[in-house]
N, CA, C and O atoms as a Tinker XYZ file with bonds, in Angstrom:
   424  protein
     1  N     73.332000   92.183000   91.570000    73     2
     2  CA    74.447000   92.541000   92.410000    64     1     3
     3  C     75.496000   91.440000   92.357000    63     2     4     5
     4  O     75.176000   90.258000   92.476000    81     3
     5  N     76.734000   91.835000   92.178000    73     3     6
     6  CA    77.831000   90.879000   92.159000    64     5     7
     7  C     78.070000   90.322000   93.560000    63     6     8     9
     8  O     77.805000   90.986000   94.562000    81     7
     9  N     78.571000   89.101000   93.609000    73     7    10
    10  CA    78.909000   88.494000   94.901000    64     9    11
    11  C     80.155000   89.202000   95.440000    63    10    12    13
    12  O     81.205000   89.166000   94.799000    81    11
    13  N     80.053000   89.844000   96.608000    73    11    14
    14  CA    81.205000   90.569000   97.133000    64    13    15
    15  C     82.272000   89.621000   97.681000    63    14    16    17
    16  O     81.969000   88.514000   98.128000    81    15
    17  N     83.521000   90.074000   97.637000    73    15    18
    18  CA    84.626000   89.312000   98.221000    64    17    19
    19  C     84.704000   89.531000   99.726000    63    18    20    21
    20  O     85.176000   88.671000  100.469000    81    19
    21  N     84.231000   90.702000  100.164000    73    19    22
    22  CA    84.310000   91.077000  101.571000    64    21    23
    23  C     82.967000   91.624000  102.022000    63    22    24    25
    24  O     82.232000   92.236000  101.247000    81    23
    25  N     82.667000   91.393000  103.277000    73    23    26
    26  CA    81.439000   91.932000  103.851000    64    25    27
    27  C     81.816000   92.623000  105.158000    63    26    28    29
    28  O     82.414000   92.020000  106.049000    81    27
    29  N     81.457000   93.889000  105.253000    73    27    30
    30  CA    81.747000   94.677000  106.438000    64    29    31
    31  C     80.433000   94.991000  107.135000    63    30    32    33
    32  O     79.532000   95.591000  106.549000    81    31
    33  N     80.336000   94.580000  108.389000    73    31    34
    34  CA    79.162000   94.834000  109.209000    64    33    35
    35  C     79.500000   95.914000  110.225000    63    34    36    37
    36  O     80.490000   95.806000  110.948000    81    35
    37  N     78.679000   96.952000  110.279000    73    35    38
    38  CA    78.891000   98.026000  111.241000    64    37    39
    39  C     77.728000   98.025000  112.215000    63    38    40    41
    40  O     76.570000   98.145000  111.816000    81    39
    41  N     78.045000   97.887000  113.497000    73    39    42
    42  CA    77.002000   97.900000  114.512000    64    41    43
    43  C     76.336000   99.273000  114.512000    63    42    44    45
    44  O     77.001000  100.302000  114.637000    81    43
    45  N     75.040000   99.270000  114.373000    73    43    46
    46  CA    74.271000  100.507000  114.402000    64    45    47
    47  C     73.268000  100.518000  115.539000    63    46    48    49
    48  O     72.301000  101.279000  115.522000    81    47
    49  N     73.508000   99.662000  116.534000    73    47    50
    50  CA    72.589000   99.543000  117.674000    64    49    51
    51  C     72.422000  100.880000  118.397000    63    50    52    53
    52  O     73.403000  101.526000  118.767000    81    51
    53  N     71.182000  101.279000  118.589000    73    51    54
    54  CA    70.868000  102.480000  119.375000    64    53    55
    55  C     70.084000  102.042000  120.603000    63    54    56    57
    56  O     69.069000  101.355000  120.488000    81    55
    57  N     70.553000  102.440000  121.770000    73    55    58
    58  CA    69.850000  102.181000  123.025000    64    57    59
    59  C     69.591000  103.520000  123.699000    63    58    60    61
    60  O     70.259000  104.510000  123.398000    81    59
    61  N     68.639000  103.554000  124.597000    73    59    62
    62  CA    68.368000  104.810000  125.304000    64    61    63
    63  C     69.599000  105.296000  126.074000    63    62    64    65
    64  O     70.401000  104.496000  126.555000    81    63
    65  N     69.731000  106.603000  126.179000    73    63    66
    66  CA    70.828000  107.182000  126.950000    64    65    67
    67  C     70.764000  106.665000  128.381000    63    66    68    69
    68  O     69.691000  106.592000  128.980000    81    67
    69  N     71.918000  106.310000  128.915000    73    67    70
    70  CA    71.979000  105.786000  130.269000    64    69    71
    71  C     71.845000  104.276000  130.357000    63    70    72    73
    72  O     71.962000  103.710000  131.444000    81    71
    73  N     71.599000  103.611000  129.225000    73    71    74
    74  CA    71.496000  102.154000  129.233000    64    73    75
    75  C     72.824000  101.575000  129.718000    63    74    76    77
    76  O     73.884000  102.042000  129.300000    81    75
    77  N     72.786000  100.564000  130.597000    73    75    78
    78  CA    74.024000  100.045000  131.181000    64    77    79
    79  C     75.026000   99.482000  130.167000    63    78    80    81
    80  O     76.229000   99.494000  130.426000    81    79
    81  N     74.555000   98.999000  129.036000    73    79    82
    82  CA    75.486000   98.455000  128.037000    64    81    83
    83  C     75.991000   99.516000  127.073000    63    82    84    85
    84  O     76.971000   99.296000  126.362000    81    83
    85  N     75.328000  100.665000  127.046000    73    83    86
    86  CA    75.696000  101.670000  126.057000    64    85    87
    87  C     75.299000  101.190000  124.667000    63    86    88    89
    88  O     74.537000  100.233000  124.530000    81    87
    89  N     75.809000  101.848000  123.650000    73    87    90
    90  CA    75.513000  101.402000  122.283000    64    89    91
    91  C     76.486000  102.033000  121.303000    63    90    92    93
    92  O     77.031000  103.111000  121.538000    81    91
    93  N     76.686000  101.337000  120.213000    73    91    94
    94  CA    77.549000  101.875000  119.155000    64    93    95
    95  C     76.904000  103.109000  118.532000    63    94    96    97
    96  O     77.601000  104.014000  118.074000    81    95
    97  N     75.565000  103.144000  118.517000    73    95    98
    98  CA    74.877000  104.310000  117.987000    64    97    99
    99  C     75.253000  105.577000  118.734000    63    98   100   101
   100  O     75.376000  106.642000  118.129000    81    99
   101  N     75.436000  105.472000  120.035000    73    99   102
   102  CA    75.821000  106.619000  120.840000    64   101   103
   103  C     77.303000  106.948000  120.686000    63   102   104   105
   104  O     77.765000  107.995000  121.139000    81   103
   105  N     78.039000  106.050000  120.048000    73   103   106
   106  CA    79.491000  106.237000  119.876000    64   105   107
   107  C     79.855000  106.505000  118.427000    63   106   108   109
   108  O     80.974000  106.218000  118.001000    81   107
   109  N     78.912000  107.057000  117.664000    73   107   110
   110  CA    79.226000  107.510000  116.314000    64   109   111
   111  C     79.037000  106.512000  115.197000    63   110   112   113
   112  O     79.636000  106.667000  114.133000    81   111
   113  N     78.216000  105.485000  115.404000    73   111   114
   114  CA    78.038000  104.456000  114.383000    64   113   115
   115  C     77.468000  105.006000  113.075000    63   114   116   117
   116  O     77.834000  104.531000  112.000000    81   115
   117  N     76.582000  105.994000  113.146000    73   115   118
   118  CA    75.998000  106.525000  111.908000    64   117   119
   119  C     77.056000  107.221000  111.053000    63   118   120   121
   120  O     77.110000  107.012000  109.841000    81   119
   121  N     77.894000  108.042000  111.677000    73   119   122
   122  CA    78.977000  108.712000  110.949000    64   121   123
   123  C     79.986000  107.687000  110.440000    63   122   124   125
   124  O     80.556000  107.857000  109.362000    81   123
   125  N     80.207000  106.628000  111.211000    73   123   126
   126  CA    81.132000  105.578000  110.807000    64   125   127
   127  C     80.619000  104.862000  109.563000    63   126   128   129
   128  O     81.375000  104.627000  108.620000    81   127
   129  N     79.338000  104.518000  109.562000    73   127   130
   130  CA    78.740000  103.867000  108.388000    64   129   131
   131  C     78.898000  104.760000  107.157000    63   130   132   133
   132  O     79.286000  104.291000  106.088000    81   131
   133  N     78.598000  106.033000  107.315000    73   131   134
   134  CA    78.718000  106.977000  106.194000    64   133   135
   135  C     80.151000  107.052000  105.684000    63   134   136   137
   136  O     80.373000  107.121000  104.475000    81   135
   137  N     81.123000  107.039000  106.586000    73   135   138
   138  CA    82.530000  107.101000  106.183000    64   137   139
   139  C     82.929000  105.860000  105.390000    63   138   140   141
   140  O     83.618000  105.966000  104.376000    81   139
   141  N     82.501000  104.689000  105.846000    73   139   142
   142  CA    82.802000  103.459000  105.107000    64   141   143
   143  C     82.131000  103.479000  103.739000    63   142   144   145
   144  O     82.743000  103.095000  102.742000    81   143
   145  N     80.898000  103.916000  103.685000    73   143   146
   146  CA    80.186000  103.981000  102.408000    64   145   147
   147  C     80.916000  104.900000  101.430000    63   146   148   149
   148  O     81.048000  104.569000  100.252000    81   147
   149  N     81.385000  106.035000  101.905000    73   147   150
   150  CA    82.101000  106.974000  101.038000    64   149   151
   151  C     83.408000  106.378000  100.525000    63   150   152   153
   152  O     83.736000  106.529000   99.348000    81   151
   153  N     84.152000  105.705000  101.393000    73   151   154
   154  CA    85.416000  105.077000  100.967000    64   153   155
   155  C     85.140000  104.017000   99.911000    63   154   156   157
   156  O     85.857000  103.930000   98.914000    81   155
   157  N     84.116000  103.221000  100.122000    73   155   158
   158  CA    83.769000  102.169000   99.163000    64   157   159
   159  C     83.389000  102.779000   97.815000    63   158   160   161
   160  O     83.847000  102.308000   96.774000    81   159
   161  N     82.566000  103.809000   97.823000    73   159   162
   162  CA    82.142000  104.456000   96.584000    64   161   163
   163  C     83.319000  105.154000   95.899000    63   162   164   165
   164  O     83.527000  104.979000   94.698000    81   163
   165  N     84.079000  105.934000   96.644000    73   163   166
   166  CA    85.190000  106.695000   96.067000    64   165   167
   167  C     86.272000  105.809000   95.468000    63   166   168   169
   168  O     86.971000  106.225000   94.544000    81   167
   169  N     86.416000  104.603000   95.980000    73   167   170
   170  CA    87.434000  103.683000   95.479000    64   169   171
   171  C     86.865000  102.627000   94.538000    63   170   172   173
   172  O     87.531000  101.642000   94.218000    81   171
   173  N     85.616000  102.845000   94.097000    73   171   174
   174  CA    84.958000  101.951000   93.137000    64   173   175
   175  C     84.976000  100.488000   93.615000    63   174   176   177
   176  O     85.318000   99.578000   92.860000    81   175
   177  N     84.603000  100.289000   94.878000    73   175   178
   178  CA    84.621000   98.953000   95.474000    64   177   179
   179  C     83.227000   98.379000   95.702000    63   178   180   181
   180  O     83.073000   97.396000   96.426000    81   179
   181  N     82.222000   98.977000   95.096000    73   179   182
   182  CA    80.842000   98.565000   95.375000    64   181   183
   183  C     80.532000   97.134000   94.941000    63   182   184   185
   184  O     79.588000   96.536000   95.459000    81   183
   185  N     81.292000   96.572000   94.014000    73   183   186
   186  CA    81.067000   95.179000   93.631000    64   185   187
   187  C     81.981000   94.226000   94.395000    63   186   188   189
   188  O     81.808000   93.009000   94.326000    81   187
   189  N     82.950000   94.774000   95.120000    73   187   190
   190  CA    83.919000   93.959000   95.844000    64   189   191
   191  C     83.653000   93.912000   97.348000    63   190   192   193
   192  O     83.960000   92.917000   98.004000    81   191
   193  N     83.076000   94.999000   97.898000    73   191   194
   194  CA    82.858000   95.113000   99.338000    64   193   195
   195  C     81.390000   95.426000   99.617000    63   194   196   197
   196  O     80.868000   96.436000   99.144000    81   195
   197  N     80.732000   94.571000  100.374000    73   195   198
   198  CA    79.361000   94.824000  100.814000    64   197   199
   199  C     79.416000   95.452000  102.198000    63   198   200   201
   200  O     80.233000   95.067000  103.035000    81   199
   201  N     78.541000   96.417000  102.429000    73   199   202
   202  CA    78.491000   97.127000  103.704000    64   201   203
   203  C     77.090000   96.986000  104.281000    63   202   204   205
   204  O     76.103000   97.263000  103.599000    81   203
   205  N     77.002000   96.556000  105.536000    73   203   206
   206  CA    75.707000   96.347000  106.178000    64   205   207
   207  C     75.717000   96.911000  107.583000    63   206   208   209
   208  O     76.637000   96.660000  108.361000    81   207
   209  N     74.680000   97.680000  107.900000    73   207   210
   210  CA    74.473000   98.167000  109.265000    64   209   211
   211  C     73.713000   97.065000  110.009000    63   210   212   213
   212  O     72.740000   96.518000  109.490000    81   211
   213  N     74.160000   96.742000  111.228000    73   211   214
   214  CA    73.548000   95.655000  111.986000    64   213   215
   215  C     73.046000   96.145000  113.339000    63   214   216   217
   216  O     73.241000   97.298000  113.724000    81   215
   217  N     72.401000   95.237000  114.036000    73   215   218
   218  CA    72.106000   95.443000  115.445000    64   217   219
   219  C     73.359000   95.081000  116.221000    63   218   220   221
   220  O     74.441000   94.981000  115.641000    81   219
   221  N     73.229000   94.889000  117.500000    73   219   222
   222  CA    74.367000   94.632000  118.379000    64   221   223
   223  C     75.182000   93.418000  117.911000    63   222   224   225
   224  O     74.633000   92.359000  117.608000    81   223
   225  N     76.497000   93.603000  117.861000    73   223   226
   226  CA    77.387000   92.496000  117.479000    64   225   227
   227  C     78.368000   92.138000  118.591000    63   226   228   229
   228  O     79.303000   91.369000  118.371000    81   227
   229  N     78.159000   92.691000  119.779000    73   227   230
   230  CA    78.996000   92.232000  120.880000    64   229   231
   231  C     79.449000   93.255000  121.883000    63   230   232   233
   232  O     78.653000   93.732000  122.692000    81   231
   233  N     80.717000   93.598000  121.843000    73   231   234
   234  CA    81.315000   94.365000  122.936000    64   233   235
   235  C     80.913000   95.844000  122.930000    63   234   236   237
   236  O     81.664000   96.702000  122.467000    81   235
   237  N     79.733000   96.119000  123.444000    73   235   238
   238  CA    79.174000   97.478000  123.426000    64   237   239
   239  C     80.103000   98.508000  124.065000    63   238   240   241
   240  O     80.176000   99.652000  123.617000    81   239
   241  N     80.810000   98.094000  125.115000    73   239   242
   242  CA    81.702000   99.021000  125.809000    64   241   243
   243  C     82.866000   99.462000  124.927000    63   242   244   245
   244  O     83.546000  100.435000  125.253000    81   243
   245  N     83.107000   98.771000  123.826000    73   243   246
   246  CA    84.237000   99.066000  122.951000    64   245   247
   247  C     83.799000   99.647000  121.611000    63   246   248   249
   248  O     84.592000   99.691000  120.671000    81   247
   249  N     82.557000  100.090000  121.512000    73   247   250
   250  CA    82.032000  100.579000  120.237000    64   249   251
   251  C     82.651000  101.894000  119.816000    63   250   252   253
   252  O     83.253000  102.601000  120.625000    81   251
   253  N     82.503000  102.203000  118.594000    73   251   254
   254  CA    81.715000  101.526000  117.580000    64   253   255
   255  C     82.486000  100.321000  117.037000    63   254   256   257
   256  O     83.704000  100.369000  116.864000    81   255
   257  N     81.749000   99.246000  116.774000    73   255   258
   258  CA    82.339000   97.977000  116.374000    64   257   259
   259  C     82.072000   97.668000  114.907000    63   258   260   261
   260  O     81.023000   97.998000  114.356000    81   259
   261  N     83.071000   97.016000  114.292000    73   259   262
   262  CA    83.016000   96.631000  112.889000    64   261   263
   263  C     83.446000   95.175000  112.795000    63   262   264   265
   264  O     84.446000   94.778000  113.393000    81   263
   265  N     82.689000   94.380000  112.043000    73   263   266
   266  CA    82.999000   92.969000  111.858000    64   265   267
   267  C     83.227000   92.729000  110.374000    63   266   268   269
   268  O     82.418000   93.149000  109.546000    81   267
   269  N     84.329000   92.051000  110.027000    73   267   270
   270  CA    84.702000   91.857000  108.630000    64   269   271
   271  C     84.773000   90.362000  108.306000    63   270   272   273
   272  O     85.365000   89.572000  109.041000    81   271
   273  N     84.149000   90.002000  107.180000    73   271   274
   274  CA    84.238000   88.639000  106.634000    64   273   275
   275  C     84.709000   88.731000  105.199000    63   274   276   277
   276  O     84.371000   89.695000  104.512000    81   275
   277  N     85.488000   87.752000  104.712000    73   275   278
   278  CA    85.901000   86.563000  105.447000    64   277   279
   279  C     86.968000   86.904000  106.481000    63   278   280   281
   280  O     87.552000   87.988000  106.478000    81   279
   281  N     87.190000   85.964000  107.339000    73   279   282
   282  CA    88.205000   86.113000  108.358000    64   281   283
   283  C     87.648000   86.327000  109.745000    63   282   284   285
   284  O     88.340000   86.091000  110.736000    81   283
   285  N     86.402000   86.774000  109.830000    73   283   286
   286  CA    85.761000   86.970000  111.124000    64   285   287
   287  C     86.614000   87.819000  112.060000    63   286   288   289
   288  O     86.909000   87.420000  113.186000    81   287
   289  N     87.003000   88.993000  111.575000    73   287   290
   290  CA    87.799000   89.920000  112.377000    64   289   291
   291  C     86.906000   91.028000  112.919000    63   290   292   293
   292  O     86.159000   91.659000  112.171000    81   291
   293  N     86.992000   91.258000  114.218000    73   291   294
   294  CA    86.222000   92.326000  114.852000    64   293   295
   295  C     87.176000   93.466000  115.189000    63   294   296   297
   296  O     88.281000   93.260000  115.689000    81   295
   297  N     86.703000   94.680000  114.895000    73   295   298
   298  CA    87.453000   95.895000  115.199000    64   297   299
   299  C     86.598000   96.762000  116.107000    63   298   300   301
   300  O     85.385000   96.858000  115.924000    81   299
   301  N     87.236000   97.395000  117.087000    73   299   302
   302  CA    86.518000   98.193000  118.079000    64   301   303
   303  C     87.112000   99.588000  118.196000    63   302   304   305
   304  O     88.215000   99.866000  117.725000    81   303
   305  N     86.337000  100.456000  118.843000    73   303   306
   306  CA    86.717000  101.861000  118.990000    64   305   307
   307  C     87.027000  102.473000  117.625000    63   306   308   309
   308  O     87.930000  103.299000  117.489000    81   307
   309  N     86.261000  102.053000  116.619000    73   307   310
   310  CA    86.511000  102.500000  115.252000    64   309   311
   311  C     85.890000  103.880000  115.054000    63   310   312   313
   312  O     84.750000  104.124000  115.448000    81   311
   313  N     86.650000  104.768000  114.445000    73   311   314
   314  CA    86.254000  106.144000  114.162000    64   313   315
   315  C     86.133000  106.317000  112.650000    63   314   316   317
   316  O     86.713000  105.534000  111.898000    81   315
   317  N     85.397000  107.318000  112.192000    73   315   318
   318  CA    85.261000  107.528000  110.744000    64   317   319
   319  C     86.603000  107.611000  110.003000    63   318   320   321
   320  O     86.711000  107.123000  108.878000    81   319
   321  N     87.611000  108.212000  110.607000    73   319   322
   322  CA    88.908000  108.331000  109.934000    64   321   323
   323  C     89.625000  106.985000  109.793000    63   322   324   325
   324  O     90.635000  106.900000  109.094000    81   323
   325  N     89.120000  105.938000  110.445000    73   323   326
   326  CA    89.698000  104.595000  110.318000    64   325   327
   327  C     89.165000  103.838000  109.105000    63   326   328   329
   328  O     89.699000  102.784000  108.759000    81   327
   329  N     88.132000  104.351000  108.457000    73   327   330
   330  CA    87.509000  103.623000  107.349000    64   329   331
   331  C     88.503000  103.334000  106.222000    63   330   332   333
   332  O     88.616000  102.194000  105.772000    81   331
   333  N     89.212000  104.347000  105.772000    73   331   334
   334  CA    90.161000  104.170000  104.664000    64   333   335
   335  C     91.256000  103.159000  104.994000    63   334   336   337
   336  O     91.451000  102.217000  104.226000    81   335
   337  N     91.982000  103.314000  106.111000    73   335   338
   338  CA    93.037000  102.326000  106.384000    64   337   339
   339  C     92.494000  100.925000  106.682000    63   338   340   341
   340  O     93.140000   99.933000  106.348000    81   339
   341  N     91.316000  100.834000  107.305000    73   339   342
   342  CA    90.763000   99.520000  107.592000    64   341   343
   343  C     90.411000   98.798000  106.295000    63   342   344   345
   344  O     90.732000   97.619000  106.138000    81   343
   345  N     89.763000   99.482000  105.375000    73   343   346
   346  CA    89.422000   98.860000  104.091000    64   345   347
   347  C     90.684000   98.486000  103.328000    63   346   348   349
   348  O     90.733000   97.425000  102.706000    81   347
   349  N     91.706000   99.335000  103.364000    73   347   350
   350  CA    92.974000   99.026000  102.692000    64   349   351
   351  C     93.562000   97.733000  103.245000    63   350   352   353
   352  O     93.998000   96.874000  102.479000    81   351
   353  N     93.577000   97.589000  104.559000    73   351   354
   354  CA    94.094000   96.370000  105.177000    64   353   355
   355  C     93.269000   95.153000  104.766000    63   354   356   357
   356  O     93.826000   94.100000  104.456000    81   355
   357  N     91.950000   95.294000  104.764000    73   355   358
   358  CA    91.065000   94.195000  104.379000    64   357   359
   359  C     91.379000   93.738000  102.955000    63   358   360   361
   360  O     91.533000   92.543000  102.700000    81   359
   361  N     91.473000   94.683000  102.042000    73   359   362
   362  CA    91.733000   94.345000  100.639000    64   361   363
   363  C     93.090000   93.682000  100.447000    63   362   364   365
   364  O     93.264000   92.866000   99.542000    81   363
   365  N     94.048000   94.031000  101.294000    73   363   366
   366  CA    95.392000   93.454000  101.203000    64   365   367
   367  C     95.525000   92.159000  102.008000    63   366   368   369
   368  O     96.600000   91.560000  102.049000    81   367
   369  N     94.428000   91.727000  102.650000    73   367   370
   370  CA    94.441000   90.492000  103.416000    64   369   371
   371  C     95.188000   90.613000  104.734000    63   370   372   373
   372  O     95.692000   89.622000  105.264000    81   371
   373  N     95.259000   91.824000  105.260000    73   371   374
   374  CA    95.983000   92.065000  106.504000    64   373   375
   375  C     95.015000   92.437000  107.624000    63   374   376   377
   376  O     93.898000   92.891000  107.378000    81   375
   377  N     95.465000   92.237000  108.847000    73   375   378
   378  CA    94.719000   92.656000  110.033000    64   377   379
   379  C     95.015000   94.142000  110.266000    63   378   380   381
   380  O     96.162000   94.570000  110.144000    81   379
   381  N     94.005000   94.913000  110.595000    73   379   382
   382  CA    94.201000   96.318000  110.979000    64   381   383
   383  C     94.425000   96.319000  112.482000    63   382   384   385
   384  O     93.499000   96.558000  113.257000    81   383
   385  N     95.655000   96.051000  112.888000    73   383   386
   386  CA    96.002000   95.799000  114.282000    64   385   387
   387  C     95.659000   96.949000  115.219000    63   386   388   389
   388  O     95.369000   96.723000  116.393000    81   387
   389  N     95.688000   98.173000  114.718000    73   387   390
   390  CA    95.406000   99.338000  115.567000    64   389   391
   391  C     94.034000   99.285000  116.214000    63   390   392   393
   392  O     93.843000   99.846000  117.293000    81   391
   393  N     93.083000   98.629000  115.586000    73   391   394
   394  CA    91.707000   98.629000  116.077000    64   393   395
   395  C     91.154000   97.224000  116.324000    63   394   396   397
   396  O     89.959000   97.066000  116.574000    81   395
   397  N     92.005000   96.216000  116.256000    73   395   398
   398  CA    91.553000   94.834000  116.454000    64   397   399
   399  C     90.980000   94.682000  117.863000    63   398   400   401
   400  O     91.608000   95.086000  118.842000    81   399
   401  N     89.798000   94.102000  117.957000    73   399   402
   402  CA    89.144000   93.902000  119.254000    64   401   403
   403  C     89.965000   92.924000  120.095000    63   402   404   405
   404  O     90.302000   91.840000  119.620000    81   403
   405  N     90.292000   93.290000  121.333000    73   403   406
   406  CA    91.056000   92.379000  122.195000    64   405   407
   407  C     90.289000   91.077000  122.436000    63   406   408   409
   408  O     89.063000   91.080000  122.543000    81   407
   409  N     91.018000   89.978000  122.520000    73   407   410
   410  CA    90.413000   88.660000  122.709000    64   409   411
   411  C     89.543000   88.595000  123.952000    63   410   412   413
   412  O     88.545000   87.875000  123.962000    81   411
   413  N     89.893000   89.320000  124.987000    73   411   414
   414  CA    89.085000   89.272000  126.222000    64   413   415
   415  C     87.721000   89.928000  126.046000    63   414   416   417
   416  O     86.839000   89.725000  126.880000    81   415
   417  N     87.524000   90.702000  124.995000    73   415   418
   418  CA    86.236000   91.315000  124.734000    64   417   419
   419  C     85.390000   90.550000  123.729000    63   418   420   421
   420  O     84.164000   90.655000  123.725000    81   419
   421  N     86.065000   89.766000  122.864000    73   419   422
   422  CA    85.314000   89.030000  121.845000    64   421   423
   423  C     85.927000   87.700000  121.560000    63   422   424
   424  O     85.418000   86.951000  120.725000    81   423
């Protein structure tokens, strides 16, 4: 496997329904992961972008959450339709401001 230039972590934490913190799993994390995987494959980015499903990465109330390196940028309330523009911004070295996690949450 080639060393990727970017690493995208998608919170896939699942907690029981009614858990006080909630979870990204309950907020569509599985569909979000699939959407990112499809964008990466369709754009032939498999050697440039690594995609990893993780456990909890922070602001559960703002899920589904995505963390991007390098740059340590967290994105929240991310939906499957955000995968394409978010990856485009990452590749261009830009912040995807529409979904950037507010500083008070992370």
